[in-house]
Amino acid sequence: MRQLAIQIPKPCPERWDGMQPTEQGRFCANCQKAVVDYTALSDRELLRLFSQPVVTTCGRFRDDQLNRTLVLSDPIGVSVWQRWVGLLTMGLFGWHITQGQSVQTRQVSSQTVERPYFSVAEIPVRPTAGSGAELVVSGRVVLADSGGNLSPVSADVMISGTRKLWLARTDSSGAFVVTIPHQTEITELKVRAYTSDRSRGQIIFNASPSDRSITLDDVVIYAPELKANITAGGICLVKSPSRWQKFWQKLF
């Protein structure tokens, strides 16, 4: 999904601070549903997240994230048509090579050549982590005041990957532990921490297949300079038509 618009037709009147914290975010007593805070996500992260089935139906967004088309730009600037032309060129080039090899094969004499025999020892296979393996990520969230002093703080924690999102909440000492699936390749993960007054901070780390547990540096959060308008409620996703759909709409 490369284009998407997020709408909240009926904003929820409940205050975020008054909702009960849960593993997914907060629980709204008014609609009896879990509400996830998406205010820290970028357009690209929202598109990747909502391109897959989402369990929750209620969310909390900044007003600038709503009622506009979110577009996933191509990081390498290659259009779909350029990809097709490239694939077609590679296919034709491969076909010519195959034809040339076939002609050369027919010109080789039928003389039988004895191939030497080599004894190859069996190579042991290193066991890999199964699908049920997990990675434990732990850390601490601290608040930086105007004097530069750091103190533990209670905050919501969000760990985001390429297409996944994991949530947690710190304890009274600011510590948190999040268990995520084992990473089969080196993956860049982002940790965001934020409090009810929108103080926030983040760090980025890499998880490799050999990792079973990672202890992060302290996540330092800072108060925001500007207050953003926030809206929460039931999520409505409006998908933009594809190029082919737009083409057929113009024809008919």
Coordinates of N, CA and C in Angstrom, one line a residue:
M1 N 0.8 -1.2 0.0 CA 0.0 0.0 0.0 C 0.9 1.2 0.0
R2 N 0.8 2.1 -1.0 CA 1.6 3.3 -1.2 C 0.9 4.6 -0.9
Q3 N -0.4 4.6 -0.8 CA -1.2 5.8 -0.5 C -2.3 5.4 0.4
L4 N -2.6 6.3 1.4 CA -3.6 6.0 2.4 C -4.0 7.3 3.1
A5 N -5.2 7.4 3.5 CA -5.7 8.5 4.3 C -6.3 8.0 5.6
I6 N -6.0 8.5 6.7 CA -6.6 8.1 8.0 C -7.6 9.1 8.4
Q7 N -8.7 8.6 8.8 CA -9.8 9.5 9.3 C -10.4 9.0 10.7
I8 N -10.9 9.9 11.5 CA -11.6 9.5 12.7 C -12.9 10.2 12.6
P9 N -14.0 9.5 12.1 CA -15.3 10.1 11.9 C -15.9 10.6 13.2
K10 N -15.7 9.9 14.3 CA -16.3 10.2 15.6 C -15.3 10.3 16.6
P11 N -14.6 11.4 16.9 CA -13.6 11.5 17.9 C -14.1 11.1 19.3
C12 N -13.3 10.5 20.0 CA -13.6 10.0 21.4 C -13.5 11.2 22.4
P13 N -14.5 11.4 23.2 CA -14.4 12.5 24.2 C -13.6 12.2 25.4
E14 N -13.2 10.9 25.6 CA -12.4 10.6 26.8 C -11.0 11.1 26.8
R15 N -10.5 11.6 28.0 CA -9.2 12.1 28.1 C -8.2 10.9 28.1
W16 N -7.1 11.1 27.4 CA -6.1 10.0 27.3 C -5.5 9.8 28.7
D17 N -5.3 10.8 29.5 CA -4.7 10.6 30.9 C -5.7 9.8 31.8
G18 N -7.0 9.9 31.5 CA -7.9 9.2 32.3 C -8.1 7.7 31.9
M19 N -7.5 7.3 30.8 CA -7.7 5.9 30.4 C -6.7 5.0 31.1
Q20 N -7.1 3.7 31.3 CA -6.3 2.7 32.0 C -5.2 2.2 31.1
P21 N -3.9 2.3 31.5 CA -2.8 1.7 30.7 C -3.0 0.2 30.5
T22 N -2.7 -0.2 29.3 CA -2.7 -1.6 28.9 C -1.4 -1.9 28.1
E23 N -1.3 -3.2 27.7 CA -0.1 -3.6 26.9 C -0.1 -3.0 25.5
Q24 N -1.3 -2.8 25.0 CA -1.5 -2.2 23.7 C -1.4 -0.6 23.7
G25 N -1.7 0.0 24.8 CA -1.7 1.4 24.9 C -2.5 1.9 26.1
R26 N -3.8 2.2 25.9 CA -4.8 2.6 26.9 C -6.1 1.9 26.6
F27 N -6.9 1.7 27.7 CA -8.2 1.2 27.5 C -9.3 2.3 27.8
C28 N -10.2 2.5 26.8 CA -11.2 3.5 26.9 C -12.4 2.9 27.5
A29 N -12.8 3.4 28.7 CA -14.1 2.9 29.3 C -15.3 3.3 28.6
N30 N -15.2 4.4 27.8 CA -16.4 4.9 27.1 C -16.8 3.9 26.0
C31 N -15.9 3.5 25.1 CA -16.2 2.6 24.0 C -15.8 1.1 24.3
Q32 N -15.1 0.9 25.5 CA -14.7 -0.5 25.8 C -13.7 -1.1 24.8
K33 N -12.8 -0.3 24.4 CA -11.8 -0.7 23.4 C -10.4 -0.2 23.7
A34 N -9.4 -1.0 23.2 CA -8.0 -0.6 23.4 C -7.7 0.6 22.4
V35 N -7.0 1.6 22.9 CA -6.6 2.7 22.0 C -5.1 2.7 22.0
V36 N -4.5 2.8 20.8 CA -3.1 2.8 20.5 C -2.6 4.2 20.1
D37 N -1.5 4.7 20.7 CA -1.0 6.0 20.4 C -0.1 5.9 19.2
Y38 N -0.5 6.6 18.1 CA 0.3 6.6 16.9 C 1.0 8.0 16.7
T39 N 0.9 8.8 17.6 CA 1.4 10.2 17.4 C 2.9 10.3 17.1
A40 N 3.6 9.3 17.5 CA 5.1 9.4 17.4 C 5.5 8.8 16.0
L41 N 4.6 8.3 15.2 CA 5.0 7.6 14.0 C 5.1 8.6 12.8
S42 N 5.9 8.3 11.9 CA 6.0 9.1 10.6 C 5.0 8.6 9.6
D43 N 4.9 9.3 8.5 CA 4.0 8.8 7.4 C 4.4 7.5 6.9
R44 N 5.7 7.2 6.7 CA 6.1 6.0 6.1 C 5.8 4.8 7.1
E45 N 6.0 5.1 8.4 CA 5.7 4.0 9.4 C 4.2 3.7 9.5
L46 N 3.4 4.8 9.4 CA 2.0 4.5 9.4 C 1.5 3.7 8.2
L47 N 2.0 4.0 7.0 CA 1.7 3.3 5.8 C 2.1 1.8 5.9
R48 N 3.3 1.6 6.4 CA 3.8 0.2 6.5 C 3.0 -0.6 7.6
L49 N 2.6 0.1 8.7 CA 1.9 -0.5 9.7 C 0.5 -0.9 9.3
F50 N -0.2 0.1 8.6 CA -1.6 -0.2 8.2 C -1.8 -0.9 6.9
S51 N -0.6 -1.2 6.3 CA -0.7 -2.1 5.1 C -1.0 -3.5 5.5
Q52 N -0.9 -3.9 6.8 CA -1.2 -5.2 7.3 C -2.4 -5.1 8.2
P53 N -3.1 -6.2 8.4 CA -4.2 -6.2 9.3 C -3.8 -5.7 10.7
V54 N -4.6 -4.8 11.2 CA -4.4 -4.2 12.5 C -5.4 -4.7 13.5
V55 N -5.0 -5.1 14.7 CA -5.9 -5.7 15.7 C -6.8 -4.6 16.2
T56 N -6.2 -3.5 16.6 CA -7.0 -2.4 17.3 C -7.8 -1.6 16.2
T57 N -8.9 -1.1 16.7 CA -9.8 -0.3 15.8 C -9.8 1.2 16.2
C58 N -9.2 1.5 17.4 CA -9.2 2.9 17.9 C -7.7 3.3 18.0
G59 N -7.5 4.6 17.7 CA -6.1 5.1 17.7 C -6.1 6.6 18.1
R60 N -4.9 7.0 18.5 CA -4.7 8.4 18.9 C -3.7 9.0 17.9
F61 N -4.0 10.1 17.2 CA -3.2 10.7 16.2 C -3.1 12.2 16.4
R62 N -2.0 12.7 15.8 CA -1.9 14.1 15.7 C -2.8 14.6 14.6
D63 N -3.3 15.8 14.7 CA -4.3 16.3 13.7 C -3.6 16.4 12.3
D64 N -2.3 16.6 12.3 CA -1.6 16.7 11.0 C -1.4 15.3 10.3
Q65 N -1.7 14.2 11.1 CA -1.7 12.9 10.5 C -3.0 12.5 9.8
L66 N -4.1 13.2 10.1 CA -5.4 12.8 9.7 C -5.9 13.6 8.5
N67 N -6.8 13.0 7.8 CA -7.6 13.7 6.7 C -6.7 14.2 5.6
R68 N -5.6 13.5 5.3 CA -4.8 13.8 4.2 C -4.2 12.6 3.6
T69 N -3.7 12.6 2.4 CA -3.2 11.4 1.8 C -1.7 11.2 2.2
L70 N -1.4 10.1 2.8 CA -0.1 9.7 3.2 C 0.5 8.9 2.0
V71 N 1.7 9.4 1.5 CA 2.3 8.8 0.3 C 3.6 8.1 0.7
L72 N 3.8 6.9 0.3 CA 5.1 6.2 0.5 C 5.9 6.4 -0.7
S73 N 6.9 7.4 -0.6 CA 7.8 7.7 -1.7 C 8.8 6.6 -1.9
D74 N 9.2 6.4 -3.2 CA 10.1 5.4 -3.5 C 11.5 5.9 -3.1
P75 N 12.2 5.1 -2.2 CA 13.5 5.6 -1.8 C 14.6 5.7 -2.9
I76 N 14.4 4.9 -3.9 CA 15.5 4.9 -5.0 C 15.0 5.6 -6.2
G77 N 13.7 6.2 -6.2 CA 13.3 7.0 -7.3 C 13.0 6.2 -8.6
V78 N 12.8 4.9 -8.6 CA 12.5 4.1 -9.7 C 11.1 3.9 -9.9
S79 N 10.5 4.2 -11.1 CA 9.1 4.0 -11.3 C 8.8 2.6 -11.6
V80 N 7.5 2.3 -11.6 CA 7.0 0.9 -11.9 C 7.4 0.6 -13.3
W81 N 7.2 1.5 -14.3 CA 7.5 1.3 -15.7 C 9.0 1.0 -15.8
Q82 N 9.8 1.7 -15.1 CA 11.3 1.5 -15.2 C 11.6 0.1 -14.8
R83 N 11.0 -0.4 -13.7 CA 11.2 -1.7 -13.2 C 10.8 -2.8 -14.3
W84 N 9.7 -2.6 -14.9 CA 9.2 -3.5 -15.9 C 10.2 -3.5 -17.1
V85 N 10.6 -2.4 -17.5 CA 11.6 -2.3 -18.7 C 12.9 -3.0 -18.3
G86 N 13.3 -2.8 -17.1 CA 14.6 -3.5 -16.6 C 14.4 -5.0 -16.6
L87 N 13.3 -5.5 -16.1 CA 13.1 -6.9 -16.0 C 13.0 -7.5 -17.5
L88 N 12.3 -6.8 -18.4 CA 12.1 -7.2 -19.7 C 13.5 -7.3 -20.4
T89 N 14.3 -6.3 -20.2 CA 15.7 -6.3 -20.8 C 16.5 -7.4 -20.3
M90 N 16.5 -7.7 -19.0 CA 17.2 -8.8 -18.4 C 16.7 -10.1 -19.0
G91 N 15.4 -10.2 -19.1 CA 14.9 -11.5 -19.7 C 15.3 -11.7 -21.1
L92 N 15.3 -10.7 -22.0 CA 15.7 -10.8 -23.3 C 17.2 -11.1 -23.4
F93 N 18.0 -10.5 -22.5 CA 19.4 -10.7 -22.5 C 19.7 -12.2 -22.1
G94 N 19.0 -12.6 -21.1 CA 19.2 -14.0 -20.6 C 18.8 -15.0 -21.7
W95 N 17.7 -14.7 -22.5 CA 17.3 -15.6 -23.6 C 18.3 -15.7 -24.7
H96 N 19.0 -14.5 -25.0 CA 20.0 -14.6 -26.0 C 21.2 -15.4 -25.6
I97 N 21.6 -15.3 -24.3 CA 22.7 -16.0 -23.7 C 22.4 -17.5 -23.8
T98 N 21.1 -17.9 -23.5 CA 20.7 -19.3 -23.5 C 20.8 -19.8 -24.9
Q99 N 20.3 -19.0 -25.9 CA 20.4 -19.4 -27.3 C 21.8 -19.7 -27.7
G100 N 22.7 -18.8 -27.3 CA 24.1 -18.9 -27.7 C 24.7 -20.1 -27.1
Q101 N 24.4 -20.4 -25.9 CA 24.9 -21.6 -25.2 C 24.4 -22.9 -25.9
S102 N 23.1 -22.8 -26.4 CA 22.5 -24.0 -27.1 C 23.3 -24.3 -28.4
V103 N 23.6 -23.2 -29.1 CA 24.4 -23.4 -30.4 C 25.7 -24.0 -30.1
Q104 N 26.4 -23.5 -29.1 CA 27.7 -24.0 -28.8 C 27.6 -25.4 -28.3
T105 N 26.6 -25.8 -27.6 CA 26.4 -27.2 -27.1 C 26.3 -28.1 -28.3
R106 N 25.6 -27.7 -29.3 CA 25.4 -28.6 -30.5 C 26.7 -28.8 -31.3
Q107 N 27.6 -27.8 -31.2 CA 28.9 -27.9 -31.9 C 29.9 -28.8 -31.2
V108 N 29.7 -29.1 -29.9 CA 30.7 -29.9 -29.2 C 30.6 -31.3 -29.6
S109 N 31.7 -32.0 -29.8 CA 31.7 -33.4 -30.3 C 31.2 -34.3 -29.2
S110 N 30.8 -35.5 -29.6 CA 30.1 -36.4 -28.7 C 31.2 -37.3 -28.0
Q111 N 32.4 -36.9 -28.0 CA 33.4 -37.6 -27.3 C 33.1 -37.7 -25.8
T112 N 33.2 -38.9 -25.2 CA 33.0 -39.0 -23.8 C 34.2 -38.6 -23.0
V113 N 33.9 -37.8 -22.0 CA 35.0 -37.3 -21.1 C 34.8 -37.9 -19.7
E114 N 35.8 -38.5 -19.1 CA 35.7 -39.1 -17.8 C 36.0 -38.0 -16.8
R115 N 35.0 -37.8 -15.9 CA 35.2 -36.8 -14.9 C 35.9 -37.4 -13.6
P116 N 36.8 -36.7 -13.0 CA 37.4 -37.2 -11.8 C 36.4 -37.2 -10.6
Y117 N 36.6 -38.2 -9.7 CA 35.7 -38.3 -8.6 C 36.3 -37.7 -7.4
F118 N 35.6 -36.9 -6.7 CA 36.1 -36.3 -5.5 C 35.2 -36.7 -4.3
S119 N 35.9 -37.1 -3.2 CA 35.1 -37.5 -2.0 C 34.9 -36.2 -1.2
V120 N 33.7 -35.9 -0.9 CA 33.4 -34.7 -0.2 C 32.8 -35.0 1.2
A121 N 33.5 -34.5 2.2 CA 33.0 -34.8 3.6 C 31.7 -34.1 3.9
E122 N 30.9 -34.7 4.7 CA 29.6 -34.0 5.1 C 29.9 -32.8 5.9
I123 N 29.2 -31.7 5.5 CA 29.4 -30.4 6.2 C 28.4 -30.3 7.3
P124 N 28.8 -30.2 8.6 CA 27.8 -30.0 9.6 C 26.9 -28.8 9.5
V125 N 25.7 -28.9 9.7 CA 24.7 -27.8 9.6 C 24.5 -27.2 11.0
R126 N 24.8 -25.9 11.0 CA 24.6 -25.1 12.3 C 23.1 -24.9 12.5
P127 N 22.6 -25.3 13.7 CA 21.2 -25.1 13.9 C 20.9 -23.7 14.0
T128 N 19.7 -23.3 13.4 CA 19.3 -21.9 13.5 C 18.1 -21.8 14.5
A129 N 17.8 -20.6 14.8 CA 16.8 -20.3 15.8 C 15.4 -20.6 15.2
G130 N 14.6 -21.3 15.9 CA 13.3 -21.7 15.4 C 12.4 -20.5 15.4
S131 N 11.2 -20.7 14.8 CA 10.2 -19.6 14.6 C 9.7 -19.1 16.0
G132 N 9.9 -20.0 17.0 CA 9.4 -19.6 18.3 C 10.4 -18.8 19.2
A133 N 11.7 -18.6 18.6 CA 12.7 -17.9 19.4 C 12.3 -16.5 19.6
E134 N 12.8 -15.9 20.7 CA 12.4 -14.5 21.1 C 13.6 -13.7 21.4
L135 N 13.5 -12.4 21.3 CA 14.5 -11.5 21.7 C 14.0 -10.6 22.8
V136 N 14.7 -10.5 23.9 CA 14.3 -9.7 25.0 C 15.1 -8.4 25.0
V137 N 14.3 -7.3 24.9 CA 14.9 -5.9 24.9 C 14.5 -5.2 26.2
S138 N 15.5 -4.8 26.9 CA 15.3 -4.1 28.2 C 16.0 -2.7 28.2
G139 N 15.5 -1.8 29.0 CA 16.1 -0.5 29.1 C 15.5 0.3 30.2
R140 N 15.8 1.6 30.2 CA 15.2 2.5 31.2 C 14.9 3.9 30.6
V141 N 13.8 4.5 31.0 CA 13.5 5.8 30.5 C 13.7 6.8 31.6
V142 N 14.4 7.9 31.2 CA 14.7 9.0 32.2 C 14.2 10.3 31.6
L143 N 13.9 11.2 32.5 CA 13.4 12.5 32.1 C 14.5 13.6 32.3
A144 N 14.8 14.4 31.3 CA 15.8 15.4 31.5 C 15.1 16.8 31.8
D145 N 15.4 17.4 32.9 CA 14.8 18.6 33.3 C 15.6 19.8 32.7
S146 N 15.2 21.0 33.0 CA 15.9 22.2 32.4 C 17.3 22.3 32.8
G147 N 17.7 21.7 34.0 CA 19.0 21.8 34.5 C 19.9 20.7 34.0
G148 N 19.4 19.8 33.2 CA 20.1 18.7 32.7 C 20.2 17.5 33.6
N149 N 19.4 17.5 34.7 CA 19.3 16.4 35.6 C 18.4 15.3 35.1
L150 N 18.8 14.1 35.3 CA 18.0 12.9 34.8 C 17.4 12.2 36.0
S151 N 16.1 11.8 35.8 CA 15.4 11.1 36.8 C 14.4 10.1 36.2
P152 N 14.2 8.9 36.8 CA 13.3 7.9 36.2 C 11.9 8.5 36.0
V153 N 11.2 8.0 35.0 CA 9.9 8.5 34.8 C 9.0 7.4 34.3
S154 N 7.7 7.5 34.6 CA 6.8 6.5 34.0 C 6.4 6.9 32.6
A155 N 6.5 6.0 31.7 CA 6.2 6.4 30.3 C 5.8 5.2 29.5
D156 N 5.2 5.4 28.3 CA 4.8 4.4 27.4 C 6.0 4.2 26.4
V157 N 6.3 3.0 26.1 CA 7.4 2.6 25.2 C 6.9 1.9 24.0
M158 N 7.4 2.4 22.8 CA 7.0 1.8 21.5 C 8.3 1.4 20.8
I159 N 8.4 0.1 20.4 CA 9.5 -0.4 19.6 C 8.9 -0.7 18.2
S160 N 9.5 -0.1 17.2 CA 9.0 -0.3 15.8 C 10.1 -0.9 14.9
G161 N 9.7 -1.8 14.1 CA 10.6 -2.4 13.1 C 10.1 -2.0 11.7
T162 N 10.4 -2.9 10.7 CA 10.1 -2.6 9.3 C 8.5 -2.5 9.2
R163 N 7.9 -3.5 9.7 CA 6.4 -3.6 9.6 C 5.7 -4.0 10.9
K164 N 6.4 -4.0 12.0 CA 5.9 -4.4 13.2 C 6.0 -3.3 14.3
L165 N 5.2 -3.5 15.3 CA 5.1 -2.5 16.4 C 4.9 -3.3 17.7
W166 N 5.7 -3.0 18.7 CA 5.6 -3.6 20.0 C 5.5 -2.5 21.1
L167 N 4.6 -2.7 22.1 CA 4.3 -1.7 23.1 C 4.6 -2.2 24.5
A168 N 5.0 -1.3 25.3 CA 5.2 -1.6 26.8 C 5.0 -0.4 27.6
R169 N 5.1 -0.5 28.9 CA 5.1 0.6 29.8 C 6.1 0.4 30.9
T170 N 6.7 1.5 31.3 CA 7.8 1.4 32.3 C 7.2 1.2 33.7
D171 N 8.0 0.7 34.6 CA 7.6 0.6 36.0 C 7.9 1.9 36.8
S172 N 7.8 1.9 38.1 CA 8.1 3.1 38.9 C 9.5 3.6 38.8
S173 N 10.4 2.6 38.4 CA 11.9 3.0 38.3 C 12.2 3.4 36.9
G174 N 11.3 3.5 36.0 CA 11.5 3.8 34.6 C 12.0 2.7 33.8
A175 N 12.1 1.5 34.3 CA 12.6 0.3 33.6 C 11.5 -0.3 32.7
F176 N 11.8 -0.9 31.6 CA 10.9 -1.6 30.8 C 11.6 -2.9 30.2
V177 N 10.7 -3.9 29.8 CA 11.2 -5.1 29.2 C 10.2 -5.4 28.1
V178 N 10.7 -5.6 26.9 CA 9.8 -5.9 25.7 C 10.3 -7.2 25.1
T179 N 9.5 -8.2 24.9 CA 9.8 -9.4 24.2 C 9.3 -9.4 22.8
I180 N 10.2 -9.5 21.8 CA 9.9 -9.4 20.4 C 10.4 -10.7 19.7
P181 N 9.8 -11.0 18.5 CA 10.3 -12.2 17.8 C 11.8 -12.1 17.4
H182 N 12.4 -13.2 17.4 CA 13.8 -13.3 17.0 C 14.0 -12.7 15.6
Q183 N 15.1 -11.9 15.4 CA 15.3 -11.3 14.1 C 16.2 -12.2 13.3
T184 N 15.8 -12.6 12.1 CA 16.5 -13.5 11.2 C 17.6 -12.8 10.4
E185 N 17.7 -11.5 10.5 CA 18.8 -10.7 9.8 C 19.0 -9.5 10.6
I186 N 20.1 -8.8 10.4 CA 20.4 -7.5 11.1 C 19.3 -6.5 10.8
T187 N 18.6 -6.1 11.8 CA 17.4 -5.2 11.7 C 17.6 -4.0 12.5
E188 N 17.3 -2.8 11.9 CA 17.3 -1.6 12.6 C 15.9 -1.4 13.3
L189 N 16.0 -1.2 14.6 CA 14.7 -1.0 15.4 C 14.8 0.4 16.1
K190 N 13.7 1.0 16.3 CA 13.6 2.3 16.9 C 12.7 2.2 18.1
V191 N 13.3 2.8 19.2 CA 12.6 2.8 20.5 C 12.1 4.2 20.8
R192 N 10.8 4.4 21.0 CA 10.3 5.7 21.4 C 9.7 5.6 22.8
A193 N 9.9 6.7 23.6 CA 9.2 6.7 24.9 C 8.6 8.1 25.0
Y194 N 7.4 8.1 25.6 CA 6.6 9.3 25.7 C 5.7 9.3 26.9
T195 N 5.5 10.4 27.5 CA 4.7 10.5 28.7 C 3.3 11.2 28.3
S196 N 2.4 11.3 29.3 CA 1.1 11.8 29.0 C 1.1 13.3 28.6
D197 N 2.1 14.0 29.0 CA 2.2 15.4 28.6 C 3.0 15.6 27.4
R198 N 3.2 14.5 26.6 CA 3.9 14.5 25.3 C 5.4 14.8 25.4
S199 N 6.0 14.6 26.6 CA 7.4 14.6 26.6 C 7.9 13.3 25.9
R200 N 8.9 13.4 25.1 CA 9.3 12.2 24.4 C 10.8 12.1 24.1
G201 N 11.3 10.9 23.7 CA 12.6 10.7 23.3 C 12.7 9.4 22.6
Q202 N 13.8 9.2 21.9 CA 14.0 7.9 21.1 C 15.4 7.6 21.0
I203 N 15.7 6.3 20.7 CA 17.0 5.8 20.4 C 16.8 4.7 19.3
I204 N 17.9 4.5 18.5 CA 17.8 3.5 17.4 C 18.9 2.4 17.7
F205 N 18.6 1.2 17.5 CA 19.6 0.1 17.7 C 19.4 -1.0 16.7
N206 N 20.4 -1.8 16.5 CA 20.4 -2.9 15.6 C 20.3 -4.2 16.3
A207 N 19.4 -5.1 15.8 CA 19.3 -6.4 16.4 C 19.8 -7.4 15.4
S208 N 20.7 -8.4 15.8 CA 21.2 -9.3 14.8 C 20.7 -10.7 15.2
P209 N 20.8 -11.7 14.3 CA 20.3 -13.1 14.5 C 20.9 -13.7 15.7
S210 N 22.1 -13.3 16.1 CA 22.8 -14.0 17.3 C 22.3 -13.4 18.6
D211 N 21.6 -12.3 18.6 CA 21.1 -11.7 19.8 C 19.9 -12.4 20.5
R212 N 20.0 -12.7 21.8 CA 18.9 -13.2 22.5 C 18.4 -12.2 23.5
S213 N 19.2 -11.3 23.9 CA 18.8 -10.2 24.8 C 19.6 -9.0 24.6
I214 N 19.0 -7.9 24.7 CA 19.7 -6.6 24.5 C 19.3 -5.6 25.6
T215 N 20.3 -5.0 26.2 CA 20.1 -4.0 27.2 C 20.5 -2.6 26.6
L216 N 19.5 -1.8 26.5 CA 19.7 -0.5 25.8 C 20.3 0.6 26.7
D217 N 20.9 1.6 26.2 CA 21.2 2.8 26.9 C 19.9 3.5 27.4
D218 N 20.1 4.4 28.3 CA 18.9 5.1 28.8 C 18.2 5.9 27.7
V219 N 16.9 5.8 27.6 CA 16.1 6.6 26.7 C 15.8 7.9 27.4
V220 N 16.4 9.0 26.9 CA 16.2 10.3 27.6 C 15.1 11.0 26.8
I221 N 14.1 11.5 27.6 CA 12.9 12.2 27.0 C 13.0 13.6 27.4
Y222 N 12.5 14.4 26.5 CA 12.5 15.9 26.6 C 11.1 16.4 26.4
A223 N 10.7 17.5 27.1 CA 9.4 18.1 26.9 C 9.4 18.8 25.5
P224 N 8.3 18.6 24.8 CA 8.2 19.2 23.4 C 8.1 20.7 23.5
E225 N 8.6 21.4 22.4 CA 8.6 22.8 22.4 C 7.2 23.3 22.0
L226 N 6.5 22.6 21.2 CA 5.2 23.0 20.8 C 4.1 22.0 21.1
K227 N 3.0 22.4 21.4 CA 1.9 21.4 21.7 C 1.1 21.1 20.4
A228 N 0.9 19.9 20.1 CA 0.1 19.5 18.9 C -1.3 19.1 19.3
N229 N -2.2 19.4 18.4 CA -3.6 18.9 18.7 C -3.7 17.4 18.4
I230 N -4.4 16.8 19.4 CA -4.5 15.3 19.3 C -5.9 14.9 19.2
T231 N -6.2 13.9 18.3 CA -7.6 13.4 18.2 C -7.5 11.9 18.3
A232 N -8.5 11.3 19.1 CA -8.5 9.9 19.3 C -9.9 9.4 19.0
G233 N -10.0 8.1 18.5 CA -11.3 7.5 18.2 C -11.2 6.4 17.2
G234 N -12.3 5.9 16.7 CA -12.3 4.8 15.8 C -11.6 5.1 14.5
I235 N -10.8 4.2 14.0 CA -10.0 4.5 12.8 C -10.7 4.1 11.5
C236 N -10.7 5.0 10.6 CA -11.2 4.8 9.2 C -10.1 4.9 8.2
L237 N -9.8 3.9 7.5 CA -8.7 3.9 6.5 C -9.3 4.1 5.1
V238 N -8.9 5.1 4.4 CA -9.4 5.4 3.0 C -8.2 5.1 2.1
K239 N -8.3 4.1 1.3 CA -7.3 3.7 0.4 C -7.4 4.4 -0.9
S240 N -6.3 5.0 -1.4 CA -6.3 5.7 -2.7 C -6.3 4.7 -3.9
P241 N -7.0 4.9 -5.0 CA -7.0 4.0 -6.1 C -5.7 3.9 -6.7
S242 N -5.4 2.7 -7.3 CA -4.1 2.5 -7.9 C -4.1 3.1 -9.3
R243 N -3.0 3.1 -10.0 CA -2.9 3.7 -11.3 C -3.9 3.1 -12.3
W244 N -3.9 1.7 -12.2 CA -4.8 1.0 -13.1 C -6.3 1.3 -12.8
Q245 N -6.6 1.5 -11.5 CA -8.0 1.8 -11.2 C -8.3 3.2 -11.7
K246 N -7.4 4.2 -11.6 CA -7.6 5.5 -12.1 C -7.8 5.5 -13.6
F247 N -7.0 4.6 -14.3 CA -7.1 4.5 -15.7 C -8.5 4.0 -16.2
W248 N -9.0 3.0 -15.5 CA -10.3 2.4 -15.9 C -11.4 3.4 -15.5
Q249 N -11.2 4.2 -14.4 CA -12.2 5.2 -14.1 C -12.3 6.2 -15.1
K250 N -11.2 6.6 -15.7 CA -11.2 7.6 -16.8 C -11.9 7.1 -18.0
L251 N -11.7 5.8 -18.3 CA -12.3 5.2 -19.5 C -13.8 5.1 -19.4
F252 N -14.3 4.7 -18.2 CA -15.7 4.5 -18.0 C -16.3 5.6 -17.1

